[in-house]
Each structure stands twice: as structure tokens, then as C-alpha cells.
Amino acid sequence: MKIVEQLLFLVLSGAAIYLFARNIGKIRRNILLGQAEEFNDQPKLRWNNMLYFALGQKKMFSNPLVAVLHLIVYAGFIIINIEILEIIGDGILGTHRLLLPLLGSSLYTIFISAFELLAVLVLLGCLVFLLRRNVVRVNRFTKPELKGFPFKDANAILITEIVLMSLFLLMNAADLQLQSLENTTNGFNGIVSQLLTPLVSGCSISTIECIEKAAWWLHILGIFAFLNYLPYSKHLHILLAFPNAYYARLTPIGKMSNMPMIEREVKLMMQPELAADLPASDAPMKFGAKDATDLSWKSILDAYSCSECGRCTAACPANQTSKKLSPRKIMMDTRDRITEIGKNIDQHGPTYTDNKKLLGDYISVEELRACTTCNACVQECPLLISPLNIILELRRSLVMEDSNVPNEWAMMFGNMENNQAPWKFSNEDRGNWAKS
Amino acid sequence: MVKVLSEMAAAGESPEILFWVGCAGSFDQRVQRITKAFADILNKTNTSFAILGSEEACTGDPARRAGNEFVFQMLAYQNIQTLNNYNIKKIVTTCPHCFNTIKNEYPVLGGSYEVIHHATLLQEMIKAGKIKMKEAGDFKGKKITYHDSCYLGRANGIYEAPREVLQALDADLVEMKSCRTKGLCCGAGGGQMFKEDEPGDKRINVARTEEAIATGASVVAAACPFCMIMWEDGVKQKGKEAEIELKDIAELINERMV
Ligand code: SF4
Ligand code: SF4
């Protein structure tokens, strides 16, 4: 019987890890469908960013209460997963509480009690988060782009965490009860689970054994399920926050990326010798981004890293005044679109096109036009994501590829070209204010 | 007395600093008053400066952010040529958009200068004692609130300089609900200044004006010409022209310096 369980465990964990690795591999491939952009300068600063912003969640602390809860849920969840190592060890070796004889009763009691306390904190944190989403209904969680899957996704993860933590505590409580029924001498104690033993006190030894085993299996199966749900969920951010912080753009946030091809064109026209050092390219000129794959790979990584928290949208002046634009939606659309492109590749091969585009089929012109480039979204994002970057690349395509420009802008461009000012004034008069 | 660089250069002189006026500062009637106030301060502090006059062109910021890189590159090329020909080293500007573009976006195109926004220059001059305020502080007890420009604040991290400048007025500086990194945009950036708003329930400048009204401040100080234009409109929409005075930090200092 034991060997069957061991085998089953091995097969299941192997399958879970294989599936997870395969999905992560696909996400990596999808990210690399984006355009090349180098982010290898200043490695020291990059490691620091990863430490402070990903691990330390520094930007979350503009709201300390939420930040502390989030850190507890996150850190608690990670640390409790150290206990998973024991669970996996037990699963493979067919042992029961492998670390107990190694650490000795008292040390093991401390070890387990610490985890149990964390588990309770995680549980409470998740409860508060559930309340904020479903009862208090914090404004940024009720925007239209969260309707449907994203809303359920967030709740599903929170509930799963609560269930996992409860199973962990129940498993320990059952174990304690067994110890007392069997008068074990070298047992352990758990600071929280000892309070829960009444839950199983009326049961026979065999029932309790069953409960203990079931809790153990459900706990580990839950973890495997969680692992394989991640790639489809906004909870991917718990992993991708790290590379995303490392590869964060280090340039001032007000600086737009240069377009060397256009710089070269203009210099060729005005003063050809200046264009000599600029790289020429035989590829057909393509301006800005129409589809997700036209974006920098970093923007696609941004999209996969987005936690859909909506801090960007809450800060967006356009969104605050009920314009259609929501920077969070820009990130969600980009992720949905690149996922779709990835699926197309899997199903129909790399040359297939579905005649859809990020610009138009996902993100509308009206949304793009509403942006004031104020950078509030970039400033607020705890994950160092830039929705603005995507907006600006799409705008470039809209204007330069499609000549899709509102009249007032067409006039502005004309004035700038002819009079060197966005208004229709003669540039000769530029210094007139100084004369009067 | 404002000298134009071409005339100065013809006389074999060169200024310590170039005053980059910007399009709004040159052509918009309201903003011209800010430009003049700042030029006044430069004169009163005996700063050696000049303007480009008709040789200045738009930096290209609104075109670039609207998506038209061609127009941006043409204007950038033209400006960088002019600035490099005059061998300009240091530039001061009253416009955060010009500031951001010249400081952050011109260097890769071959235009590297020391660029300073007038908020920072005024702060330095006050610190150095070059600007002295009149004794009788007619601002005592008056509430002033400062509006952060996105391109000065978030884009370039300048939050304290304009506030320190306002401290010199001895007024009661109050903050709006959203300020500094969380400052609410005036609604002008990214080319919005030059087109109608997209459909929504409110204009952004009106939302911002409401925040100022809530503070009870009688003066709103700005450090950006486009913010100023949006504020003028917002305050008018709310019918608060009589209660709220809109001033650039340069105007406030110029009116009350010795
Ligand atoms: S930059 Fe654009 S999308 Fe981002 S907050 Fe400002 S207006 Fe909204
Ligand atoms: S972009 Fe950043 S701030 Fe916006 S929803 Fe995603 S994680 Fe949150």
C-alpha cells in the first residue's frame, strides 16, 4: 500500500512539474516574440531593484496596511512552502514527518509552531483581501475590465490559499490527536493545531488517520494545482515580479524611446553626413506597434507580470474622469493578445495569422487618444510596469502607419511643420513679447 | 531688456545662460506674462542671458507624444543645430515639457546641454541670496497651493524646488488631495492641449480645480505654462475667477522681490 502511494506521489509531482515547466517555456517563447531591446547595463542597480521592489515590495508601502498584509500573505506563503519540502520528502520516501527525528521534539515543535502562526496570518490576510474585493468593494477592484474571469481568478486564488492553510492546520491537529491517543513519547506540539484538536477529538484512531492522510494529500495536490494554475492567472506576478524588476527601464520615465530609423531619414534629408553613422536597415520601415509582437519584449514581460491590482487605473486622470482609458486594461489586453498569438502558433504553426491586432481588436483608438502621458500609472505600479510605453507605441502606429489622426492634431502637426509651433503663429513673431 | 542671441553673437558676446521660452511662453497671451516676469527676475539679478527669438522652434514634444515622430525629429534636428552652432552650454526654461525634451530626449540626437527648470534656478537664487523678498509680506496668512506639473514632478523628480520657492513668500502652503508623486494631471499633456477631450463625465482640469477649491487656497501656483492654460479654463468653468488667483511661481516671486 505504502509503495503504491509513493509511486502515485512521484507520478503526480513529476506530471505537475513537467506541465508547469512546459507552460513557463511557452510564456518565455511568447515574451521573446517581442522586439529586441537591451537591458544589461548597471547590473548592480538591477539586482538592487529586484531586492527592493520584487522581494521587498517597496512601492506597496505607500499604503502601509495593505503592504504589510500583502507581504505577510506572500512571505507566509513562500516560507510555509519550506514545509512542503518535508511533505515532498515524506511523499517520496514514504516516511511520516521526516524532520521530526532529525530535529528532535522540541526543535520540531518550534519549527512547526512558527509555520502554523504564519499560516494563521496568511489565512487572515486572505480573508481581509476577500473582504476588500467582495464586501468593501474597493473602487479599483470594480472596474469593467475585471468583470468575469479576472474577478473570479482573484477570488479563486485567495480561497485556495485559505483552504491550503486550513488543510495544513487540520493535518497537524489530526496528528496531535493521534499522538495523544497512541501515547506517543517522541511527538511534537503545534501552537495553533493544539487548539484545533477538539475538531477531531470524537473520532476513532482510524478515522483520524484517514483525516490526516486526506489533509496531507489535498494539501499537496492543492499546491500542484496552484502551480499549474499560475501561468493562466494574474498570480504569475509572484514569479515574474523578479525578472521584471531586474529588467526594469532605468531611463527617466519622461523620456520616450528614440526611433533611429526616422532620425536617420530626417538627417539624410537635412544633412546626409550626420546620417552616416546611423544604422541602416533593409527591413521595411515599420512605425510603432500594431500588434503585441511589435512591442518590445519588455512590454510583453510587463503584461505577464501585471497583477491586475489597478493602482495605475485608480491614479489615471483619464479614467478618473470616466474616459474609456484604463492602463490596467492596456496591460490585460496585451497579455490576452500575446497569449492568443502563442496559441495560434501552437495550433497552426508560426506563419499563421488570424487577422486580428492588438490595436483595434483589443485596444480602441478612443482609449489611446485619452492618455495625457502624465506617467501616473508608471509611478503607481508596484511592479515597475509601464502601461504608457505600450500606449505610446500604439499611438505611433496609429499616426504614422494609419494616418489616423483627429483633425485638431492634423492641424497641430501642420503648424509645427510649417511654423515651428503647434499654433498658427508666424515664427518671425516668436520674440515679440520681449519688445512690448 | 531682453537680448536676442543672434544679435549678441554678432557683437561677439555670449550669454551665461540661454532662456528657452517655449511656444506657450512666446505666443499665449496669459503665458507671455510669465515669460516677462521671469525675464524681469533674470534682469533684476543681473543674470547674463539671451533668448533665441525667431530661431527657437517647438521642441517637438506634443508631436512626439501624439505619435508623430517625423515632426519631432525635424524640429529636434533644427533646434540642436541652432543650439550647437551657438555653442550653448546652459539652458533655463519655464516649461517642464521643453525641459524634459531637451534634457532627456535631445542628448541621443546629438544635443547635450545643462538644462535647468526655472523652479530650480529660482530656488538656487533665493538660497544664494540673489533674490531678496520685500519685508512687508502681503502673503502672510494667505493660503497657497502648488500644482505639480507631471513633466517636472513625476517625469523629472522635481517636487521640492517649487515649494521651497513658495516658502520665500511667507505664505501658508497647503497641499491638494493629490500632490507630489500622486499629483493629478492638468489634462494638457500628450497632445491633449490641442484637441477636444475624449468622451467622459468631466474634463480633467475641472476635476483638478475641484481639488484646489477643497483646500480653500486663494492662490494656485503653477510652474508650467500648459498647466496654467488648463487651470485658467478650469477655474472659469467652476466660476471661481474671483476667489482663486492663478500664478506661476515666477510671477509670484517677481511681484514681491526687491
Ligand atoms: S500616462 Fe496615460 S494611461 Fe497613464 S495614468 Fe496618465 S493618462 Fe492614464
Ligand atoms: S500595471 Fe501595475 S499598477 Fe497597473 S494593474 Fe498591473 S500591476 Fe497593478
XYZ file of C-alpha atoms and ligand atoms in Angstrom:
710
model
C 0.000 0.000 0.000
C 2.762 2.377 1.015
C 4.689 1.764 -2.174
C 1.586 2.480 -4.240
C 1.197 5.817 -2.502
C 4.851 6.603 -3.054
C 4.580 5.794 -6.735
C 1.402 7.802 -7.108
C 3.062 10.731 -5.445
C 6.089 10.512 -7.713
C 3.975 10.338 -10.847
C 1.781 13.247 -9.789
C 4.631 15.515 -8.779
C 6.532 14.639 -11.949
C 3.494 15.496 -14.050
C 2.868 18.735 -12.146
C 6.420 19.909 -12.572
C 6.558 18.882 -16.219
C 3.335 20.699 -17.070
C 4.430 23.792 -15.211
C 7.810 23.859 -16.945
C 6.124 23.453 -20.313
C 3.779 26.357 -19.694
C 6.572 28.573 -18.450
C 8.543 27.639 -21.557
C 5.651 28.828 -23.712
C 5.389 32.087 -21.838
C 9.095 32.622 -22.324
C 8.709 31.961 -26.029
C 5.796 34.398 -26.224
C 7.777 37.094 -24.449
C 10.603 36.646 -26.897
C 8.206 37.161 -29.807
C 8.575 40.837 -28.872
C 11.134 43.183 -30.358
C 14.727 43.132 -29.130
C 15.735 45.731 -26.568
C 18.850 45.628 -24.384
C 18.652 45.848 -20.603
C 22.055 44.738 -19.446
C 23.548 47.980 -18.174
C 24.068 48.737 -14.479
C 23.740 45.189 -13.150
C 24.252 46.335 -9.572
C 21.294 48.685 -9.684
C 19.237 45.953 -11.342
C 19.948 43.460 -8.558
C 19.062 46.164 -6.050
C 15.798 46.853 -7.826
C 14.985 43.180 -7.660
C 15.748 43.098 -3.963
C 13.801 46.215 -3.038
C 10.907 46.201 -5.464
C 10.281 42.484 -6.041
C 11.331 40.881 -2.763
C 10.784 43.909 -0.540
C 7.700 45.162 -2.429
C 8.910 48.654 -1.689
C 6.322 50.508 -3.732
C 3.447 48.789 -1.968
C 4.345 50.710 1.172
C 2.662 53.889 0.029
C -0.293 52.177 1.714
C 1.388 50.528 4.725
C -1.576 48.495 5.946
C -2.197 46.801 2.626
C 1.560 46.436 2.124
C 2.050 44.591 5.395
C -0.892 42.279 4.728
C 0.374 41.596 1.222
C 3.882 40.928 2.469
C 2.530 38.506 5.099
C 0.419 36.621 2.603
C 3.304 36.479 0.173
C 6.170 35.761 2.553
C 3.995 33.467 4.643
C 3.049 31.509 1.602
C 6.660 31.190 0.443
C 8.004 30.262 3.879
C 5.293 27.738 4.524
C 6.343 26.159 1.295
C 9.574 25.198 3.052
C 7.336 22.828 4.953
C 6.403 21.489 1.521
C 9.957 20.183 1.275
C 9.189 17.922 4.208
C 5.899 16.951 2.666
C 7.599 16.109 -0.609
C 10.320 14.186 1.241
C 7.649 12.210 3.058
C 5.836 11.598 -0.185
C 8.872 10.235 -1.956
C 10.338 8.245 0.916
C 7.023 7.079 2.313
C 8.026 8.472 5.703
C 5.906 10.401 8.154
C 7.299 13.739 9.388
C 10.766 13.078 8.186
C 12.234 16.069 10.021
C 10.837 15.135 13.434
C 13.530 12.594 14.357
C 16.198 14.762 12.728
C 15.346 17.941 14.662
C 14.119 16.332 17.859
C 10.787 17.016 19.537
C 11.351 20.479 20.903
C 13.072 21.949 17.877
C 10.452 20.440 15.599
C 7.734 21.911 17.773
C 9.227 25.376 17.342
C 9.594 24.808 13.625
C 6.009 23.652 13.148
C 4.584 26.283 15.501
C 6.275 29.077 13.559
C 4.732 27.777 10.355
C 1.369 27.450 11.982
C 1.457 31.036 13.168
C 2.357 32.165 9.685
C -0.424 30.037 8.290
C -2.905 31.822 10.525
C -1.577 35.211 9.449
C -1.817 34.215 5.784
C -5.339 32.988 6.358
C -6.365 36.245 7.992
C -4.637 38.297 5.304
C -6.510 36.413 2.592
C -9.760 36.946 4.434
C -9.171 40.691 4.570
C -8.333 40.710 0.863
C -11.505 38.771 0.081
C -13.499 41.293 2.079
C -11.876 44.213 0.255
C -12.810 42.729 -3.092
C -16.261 41.380 -2.341
C -17.747 43.316 0.533
C -15.986 46.672 0.835
C -15.620 46.644 -2.930
C -12.595 48.923 -3.150
C -13.087 51.065 -6.213
C -10.165 49.772 -8.251
C -11.496 46.209 -7.979
C -14.844 47.037 -9.522
C -13.795 48.440 -12.903
C -15.239 46.893 -16.070
C -12.015 45.161 -17.163
C -12.179 42.998 -14.023
C -15.588 41.555 -14.858
C -15.656 37.817 -15.500
C -12.525 35.716 -15.316
C -10.196 38.275 -13.686
C -12.600 38.751 -10.788
C -13.039 35.026 -10.257
C -9.324 34.487 -10.698
C -8.505 36.785 -7.795
C -11.089 35.172 -5.533
C -10.102 31.652 -6.551
C -6.516 32.210 -5.506
C -7.466 33.753 -2.186
C -9.863 30.922 -1.405
C -7.294 28.329 -2.458
C -4.765 29.841 -0.096
C -7.256 29.774 2.735
C -8.079 26.139 2.009
C -4.417 25.165 1.790
C -3.629 26.817 5.088
C -6.634 25.188 6.736
C -5.613 21.767 5.461
C -2.139 22.280 6.849
C -3.524 23.146 10.273
C -6.050 20.325 10.174
C -3.365 17.835 9.246
C -1.304 18.874 12.256
C -4.302 18.804 14.567
C -5.121 15.265 13.452
C -1.530 14.274 14.072
C -1.566 15.720 17.574
C -4.764 13.892 18.375
C -3.217 10.666 17.116
C -0.183 11.245 19.283
C -2.313 11.616 22.366
C -4.472 8.596 21.527
C -1.420 6.473 20.885
C 0.534 7.952 23.801
C 3.499 8.721 21.556
C 6.540 9.768 23.547
C 8.659 11.476 20.914
C 5.909 13.582 19.396
C 5.689 17.292 18.682
C 3.305 20.050 19.515
C 1.840 22.825 17.392
C 0.922 26.136 18.898
C -2.157 26.575 16.745
C -3.080 22.999 15.914
C -3.253 22.045 19.613
C -6.226 24.370 19.830
C -7.863 22.602 16.911
C -7.707 19.044 18.246
C -11.289 19.240 19.557
C -12.307 19.209 15.889
C -11.201 15.598 15.628
C -11.444 14.543 19.277
C -14.501 12.371 18.948
C -13.105 10.251 16.124
C -11.552 6.822 16.240
C -7.885 6.321 15.508
C -8.579 5.015 12.026
C -10.822 7.963 11.164
C -8.225 10.390 12.380
C -5.578 8.580 10.380
C -7.813 8.965 7.377
C -8.345 12.663 8.040
C -4.645 13.208 8.488
C -3.842 11.407 5.267
C -6.587 13.160 3.335
C -5.469 16.562 4.565
C -1.926 15.713 3.569
C -2.926 14.617 0.072
C -5.286 17.501 -0.500
C -2.675 19.949 0.660
C -0.037 18.716 -1.729
C -2.490 18.263 -4.595
C -3.652 21.795 -3.958
C -0.097 23.001 -4.273
C 0.352 21.159 -7.562
C -2.894 22.605 -8.861
C -1.847 26.084 -7.767
C 1.465 25.697 -9.555
C -0.279 24.816 -12.774
C -2.910 27.441 -12.450
C -0.300 30.188 -12.100
C 0.576 30.503 -15.788
C -3.047 31.338 -16.577
C -3.552 33.682 -13.666
C -2.602 37.183 -12.658
C -0.811 35.415 -9.797
C 2.025 34.780 -12.167
C 3.290 38.054 -10.787
C 4.644 36.294 -7.717
C 7.281 34.786 -10.005
C 7.663 37.332 -12.789
C 7.996 40.277 -10.401
C 11.626 39.238 -10.075
C 12.785 39.282 -13.699
C 10.523 42.250 -14.330
C 12.222 44.290 -11.619
C 15.643 43.225 -12.863
C 14.902 44.290 -16.428
C 13.072 47.475 -15.421
C 13.751 50.517 -17.586
C 16.303 52.691 -15.832
C 15.853 55.776 -18.023
C 13.890 58.764 -16.666
C 10.197 57.969 -17.002
C 9.570 61.111 -19.041
C 11.953 60.012 -21.771
C 10.437 58.439 -24.861
C 12.416 55.854 -26.782
C 14.162 57.157 -29.857
C 13.316 55.907 -33.350
C 16.704 55.703 -35.057
C 15.170 54.864 -38.433
C 13.297 58.145 -38.515
C 16.224 60.049 -37.063
C 18.263 58.689 -39.954
C 15.653 59.604 -42.559
C 15.474 63.162 -41.285
C 19.226 63.562 -41.136
C 19.636 62.086 -44.632
C 17.263 64.738 -45.839
C 18.792 67.645 -43.929
C 22.463 66.877 -43.567
C 23.468 63.490 -45.040
C 26.898 63.323 -43.394
C 25.224 63.136 -39.969
C 23.290 60.058 -41.023
C 26.417 58.145 -41.989
C 26.961 56.563 -38.556
C 23.349 55.669 -38.027
C 22.497 52.050 -38.657
C 20.696 51.467 -41.940
C 18.221 48.655 -42.198
C 16.859 46.775 -45.189
C 13.780 45.693 -43.315
C 10.661 47.524 -44.444
C 10.030 50.548 -42.230
C 7.501 49.818 -39.551
C 6.493 52.519 -37.134
C 5.350 51.829 -33.620
C 3.290 48.810 -32.681
C 0.120 47.415 -34.172
C 0.190 44.026 -32.584
C 1.627 42.628 -29.372
C 4.637 41.198 -31.186
C 5.619 44.685 -32.403
C 6.166 45.742 -28.805
C 9.466 45.426 -27.014
C 9.836 42.035 -25.294
C 9.972 44.029 -22.060
C 6.448 45.317 -22.602
C 5.276 41.727 -23.040
C 7.087 40.726 -19.850
C 5.336 43.701 -18.232
C 1.993 42.342 -19.386
C 2.643 38.858 -17.995
C 3.854 40.403 -14.704
C 0.815 42.593 -14.175
C -1.079 41.698 -11.005
C -4.233 43.478 -12.217
C -4.205 45.434 -8.980
C -5.490 48.572 -10.711
C -3.333 51.099 -8.881
C -2.447 52.503 -12.293
C -6.072 52.882 -13.266
C -7.022 54.439 -9.941
C -4.355 57.102 -10.493
C -5.132 57.719 -14.169
C -6.624 61.185 -14.739
C -8.428 59.977 -17.854
C -10.000 57.078 -16.002
C -10.901 59.277 -13.028
C -12.924 61.457 -15.336
C -14.700 58.440 -16.889
C -12.797 58.302 -20.158
C -12.588 54.846 -21.671
C -8.853 54.516 -20.992
C -7.697 52.215 -18.216
C -3.962 51.498 -18.080
C -4.657 48.183 -16.374
C -6.801 47.154 -19.315
C -3.930 48.030 -21.650
C -1.772 45.508 -19.781
C -4.507 42.853 -19.655
C -5.276 43.240 -23.348
C -1.613 42.918 -24.230
C -1.353 39.709 -22.222
C -4.544 38.286 -23.702
C -3.396 39.085 -27.203
C 0.099 37.619 -26.857
C -1.439 34.505 -25.275
C -3.725 34.227 -28.285
C -0.802 34.628 -30.673
C 1.050 31.917 -28.762
C -1.954 29.601 -29.043
C -2.166 30.243 -32.764
C 1.474 29.241 -33.112
C 0.873 26.042 -31.134
C -2.151 25.104 -33.165
C -1.375 26.324 -36.673
C 2.368 26.919 -36.826
C 4.395 30.126 -36.726
C 3.276 31.626 -40.029
C -0.450 31.618 -39.271
C -2.228 34.930 -38.956
C -5.686 35.366 -37.529
C -6.136 38.859 -38.974
C -6.524 40.300 -35.521
C -4.415 43.030 -33.999
C -3.833 44.405 -30.526
C -4.642 47.844 -31.916
C -8.273 47.816 -32.926
C -9.379 44.343 -31.882
C -8.339 44.754 -28.255
C -7.423 48.372 -27.615
C -9.536 51.051 -29.230
C -8.441 54.346 -30.708
C -10.585 56.181 -28.179
C -8.657 54.655 -25.289
C -5.315 55.587 -26.808
C -6.388 59.137 -27.541
C -7.400 59.791 -23.938
C -3.905 59.469 -22.483
C -2.197 62.646 -21.242
C 1.177 60.867 -20.874
C 1.158 62.002 -17.258
C 3.057 58.934 -16.036
C 0.805 58.478 -13.009
C 0.272 54.851 -13.999
C 4.009 54.237 -14.267
C 4.629 55.953 -10.958
C 1.998 53.931 -9.123
C 2.775 50.459 -10.406
C 4.313 48.361 -7.624
C 5.770 46.029 -10.249
C 7.600 48.745 -12.218
C 5.393 48.209 -15.250
C 4.869 50.897 -17.896
C 1.420 50.913 -19.494
C 2.376 54.261 -21.041
C 5.082 52.665 -23.125
C 2.549 50.448 -24.876
C 0.136 53.352 -25.347
C 2.827 55.465 -26.996
C 3.974 52.675 -29.319
C 0.378 52.069 -30.417
C -0.103 55.800 -30.966
C 2.959 55.855 -33.187
C 1.471 53.164 -35.359
C -1.918 54.839 -35.402
C -0.456 58.134 -36.600
C 2.442 57.075 -38.797
C 1.137 53.807 -40.279
C -2.577 54.500 -40.487
C -2.593 58.314 -40.622
C -5.414 58.004 -38.126
C -5.317 61.467 -36.596
C -8.047 63.712 -35.217
C -8.428 66.952 -37.172
C -7.054 69.126 -34.419
C -3.895 67.047 -34.299
C -3.523 67.134 -38.048
C -3.627 70.913 -37.773
C -1.150 70.863 -34.919
C 1.269 68.722 -36.933
C 0.881 71.051 -39.896
C 1.565 74.115 -37.786
C 4.583 72.518 -36.202
C 5.981 71.600 -39.581
C 5.326 74.959 -41.185
C 5.505 77.455 -38.328
C 7.600 75.574 -35.759
C 4.835 75.944 -33.205
C 1.656 73.977 -32.516
C -0.385 77.136 -33.124
C -0.780 79.084 -36.293
C 1.585 81.924 -35.497
C 4.438 83.098 -37.628
C 7.728 82.088 -36.109
C 9.044 85.531 -37.000
C 6.900 86.856 -34.150
C 8.272 84.462 -31.553
C 10.348 87.118 -29.845
C 7.695 89.847 -29.973
C 6.768 89.527 -26.299
C 10.196 90.938 -25.439
C 9.583 94.096 -27.434
C 6.422 95.259 -25.753
C 15.876 94.426 -21.647
C 15.918 91.046 -23.382
C 18.705 90.289 -25.812
C 18.334 88.000 -28.780
C 21.188 85.574 -29.173
C 21.864 86.321 -32.846
C 22.418 89.991 -32.047
C 24.558 89.172 -29.066
C 26.651 86.765 -31.117
C 27.068 89.386 -33.845
C 28.508 91.691 -31.205
C 30.918 88.951 -30.214
C 29.266 88.313 -26.850
C 27.840 85.160 -25.406
C 25.363 84.761 -22.540
C 25.911 82.638 -19.475
C 22.576 81.033 -19.914
C 20.034 80.700 -22.686
C 16.419 81.335 -21.744
C 14.363 78.794 -23.700
C 10.956 80.451 -23.859
C 8.854 77.709 -25.470
C 5.772 78.057 -27.676
C 3.229 78.854 -24.970
C 5.631 81.312 -23.365
C 6.121 83.050 -26.699
C 2.628 83.110 -28.148
C -0.045 82.616 -25.489
C -1.073 85.961 -24.037
C -1.530 84.709 -20.499
C 1.736 82.796 -20.531
C 3.643 85.739 -22.003
C 3.141 87.420 -18.628
C 5.020 84.525 -17.003
C 7.781 84.828 -19.569
C 8.113 88.534 -18.886
C 8.098 88.026 -15.137
C 10.884 85.516 -15.398
C 12.907 87.737 -17.745
C 12.411 90.513 -15.198
C 13.856 88.335 -12.456
C 16.829 87.479 -14.651
C 17.422 91.181 -15.262
C 16.984 92.179 -11.634
C 19.501 89.547 -10.587
C 21.947 90.694 -13.261
C 21.957 87.319 -14.922
C 23.605 87.255 -18.317
C 21.034 85.666 -20.597
C 19.595 85.723 -24.081
C 16.683 84.232 -26.000
C 16.740 82.646 -29.445
C 13.791 84.672 -30.701
C 12.671 83.511 -34.105
C 15.472 80.954 -34.170
C 13.742 78.948 -31.469
C 11.373 76.224 -32.653
C 8.968 73.996 -30.793
C 10.905 71.151 -29.127
C 8.533 68.698 -30.797
C 7.117 67.283 -27.539
C 3.404 67.335 -28.444
C 4.014 65.781 -31.864
C 6.195 63.013 -30.451
C 3.669 62.130 -27.764
C 0.779 62.251 -30.193
C 2.692 59.681 -32.255
C 4.290 61.775 -34.988
C 7.992 61.021 -34.720
C 8.763 62.632 -38.088
C 7.690 66.073 -36.982
C 9.509 65.617 -33.697
C 12.753 64.577 -35.373
C 12.618 67.504 -37.809
C 12.171 70.040 -35.042
C 14.726 68.376 -32.794
C 17.244 68.399 -35.614
C 16.616 72.075 -36.270
C 16.907 73.068 -32.607
C 20.001 71.013 -31.950
C 21.678 72.577 -34.982
C 20.878 76.047 -33.690
C 21.981 75.336 -30.145
C 25.185 73.635 -31.223
C 26.027 76.400 -33.686
C 25.835 78.943 -30.885
C 27.810 76.595 -28.684
C 25.170 76.747 -25.968
C 26.167 75.133 -22.673
C 23.384 76.009 -20.284
C 19.658 76.425 -20.816
C 16.907 77.570 -18.465
C 13.278 77.123 -19.373
C 9.940 77.932 -17.772
C 8.272 74.984 -19.492
C 8.560 71.474 -17.998
C 7.814 69.925 -21.391
C 10.665 71.768 -23.085
C 12.792 70.948 -20.032
C 12.063 67.235 -20.266
C 12.582 67.047 -24.023
C 15.828 68.990 -24.170
C 17.230 67.371 -21.048
C 16.196 63.766 -21.637
C 15.496 63.347 -25.322
C 17.937 65.589 -27.194
C 21.194 64.011 -25.935
C 20.831 60.814 -28.025
C 20.218 63.026 -31.042
C 23.445 64.949 -30.532
C 22.265 67.801 -28.298
C 23.751 67.705 -24.777
C 23.354 70.746 -22.563
C 22.979 71.559 -18.925
C 19.238 72.148 -18.682
C 17.568 73.664 -15.665
C 13.938 74.430 -14.980
C 13.146 77.882 -13.645
C 11.837 76.396 -10.388
C 15.304 75.089 -9.643
C 17.025 78.276 -10.784
C 14.765 80.410 -8.598
C 15.397 78.090 -5.667
C 19.161 78.454 -6.184
C 18.931 82.235 -6.479
C 16.888 82.510 -3.296
C 19.316 80.268 -1.446
C 22.287 82.250 -2.710
C 20.651 85.488 -1.605
C 20.454 86.804 -5.156
C 16.710 87.148 -4.857
C 15.582 89.113 -1.829
C 11.965 89.435 -0.870
C 10.293 92.635 0.286
C 9.838 92.969 4.034
C 6.094 93.530 4.192
C 4.821 90.030 3.473
C 1.394 90.615 1.972
C 1.107 86.837 1.767
C 1.175 86.250 5.494
C -1.715 84.017 6.450
C -2.812 83.585 2.830
C -3.252 80.030 1.642
C -1.323 78.998 -1.454
C -1.467 75.587 -3.028
C 1.056 74.296 -5.537
C 0.077 72.233 -8.561
C 2.699 69.637 -9.569
C 3.343 69.510 -13.278
C 3.656 65.882 -14.451
C 6.724 66.615 -16.506
C 8.505 68.454 -13.708
C 7.403 66.115 -10.917
C 6.955 62.507 -11.888
C 8.982 62.716 -15.076
C 11.954 64.501 -13.547
C 11.567 64.176 -9.800
C 11.406 67.917 -9.069
C 8.915 68.339 -6.237
C 10.668 70.398 -3.603
C 12.260 73.212 -5.617
C 8.989 74.985 -6.484
C 7.720 74.509 -2.936
C 10.893 75.989 -1.497
C 10.484 78.939 -3.813
C 6.973 79.462 -2.474
C 8.246 79.301 1.109
C 10.051 82.552 0.379
C 6.640 84.235 0.136
C 5.988 83.528 3.775
C 2.559 82.215 2.886
C 0.643 79.290 4.245
C 1.413 76.464 1.830
C -1.365 73.879 1.713
C -1.466 70.690 -0.349
C -4.238 69.417 -2.556
C -5.636 65.907 -2.077
C -3.278 64.572 -4.718
C 0.167 66.060 -4.746
C 3.815 65.296 -5.449
C 4.166 61.760 -6.925
C 0.391 61.438 -6.791
C -0.272 64.835 -8.337
C -3.286 64.907 -10.626
C -2.534 65.942 -14.184
C -3.976 69.228 -15.512
C -5.080 67.391 -18.630
C -2.818 69.061 -21.191
C -0.009 66.566 -21.747
C 0.473 64.102 -24.560
C -1.028 66.481 -27.118
C -4.364 66.762 -25.240
C -3.866 70.525 -25.050
C -4.508 70.741 -28.757
C -7.610 68.615 -29.119
C -11.022 68.043 -27.598
C -11.266 65.598 -24.695
C -12.379 62.060 -25.349
C -15.894 61.339 -24.059
C -16.119 61.241 -20.268
C -18.101 62.758 -17.435
C -15.749 65.632 -16.676
C -12.763 67.458 -18.013
C -9.537 66.673 -16.178
C -8.774 70.309 -15.421
C -12.182 70.667 -13.803
C -11.512 67.663 -11.562
C -8.196 69.241 -10.618
C -9.776 72.629 -9.947
C -12.213 70.956 -7.560
C -9.264 69.655 -5.551
C -7.897 73.177 -5.281
C -11.257 74.596 -4.227
C -11.404 71.981 -1.467
C -8.194 73.346 0.062
C -9.651 76.827 0.447
C -6.489 78.291 -1.073
C -6.777 81.740 -2.612
C -3.751 81.274 -4.838
C -2.879 78.305 -7.023
C 0.768 78.335 -8.021
C 1.943 76.541 -11.124
C 5.314 76.037 -12.762
C 4.167 75.015 -16.233
C 2.614 77.164 -18.961
C 0.321 74.411 -20.183
C -0.916 73.725 -16.663
C -1.594 77.465 -16.422
C -3.737 77.460 -19.552
C -5.699 74.444 -18.322
C -6.139 75.985 -14.875
C -7.422 79.250 -16.297
C -10.084 77.279 -18.082
C -10.873 75.007 -15.117
C -11.313 77.897 -12.699
C -13.501 79.686 -15.206
C -15.662 76.572 -15.638
C -16.175 76.442 -11.890
C -16.910 80.161 -11.784
C -14.169 80.804 -9.247
C -12.224 83.545 -11.030
C -12.929 85.964 -8.193
C -11.803 83.625 -5.417
C -8.781 81.898 -6.921
C -5.773 83.676 -8.302
C -3.620 81.696 -10.722
C 0.062 82.491 -10.764
C 3.282 80.986 -11.946
C 5.981 80.809 -9.285
C 7.999 83.296 -11.351
C 5.158 85.828 -11.251
C 4.743 85.437 -7.508
C 8.437 85.962 -6.877
C 8.789 88.821 -9.334
C 5.910 90.749 -7.791
C 7.392 90.590 -4.328
C 11.134 90.705 -4.776
C 13.174 93.766 -4.072
S 0.037 58.212 -18.607
Fe -1.919 57.977 -19.690
S -2.656 55.957 -19.042
Fe -1.031 56.533 -17.622
S -2.127 57.488 -15.932
Fe -1.541 59.140 -17.322
S -3.297 59.416 -18.687
Fe -3.565 57.433 -17.650
S 0.173 47.716 -14.414
Fe 0.942 47.683 -12.335
S -0.419 49.056 -11.226
Fe -1.439 48.527 -13.120
S -2.712 46.779 -12.626
Fe -0.795 45.970 -13.413
S 0.438 45.645 -11.591
Fe -1.235 46.987 -10.957
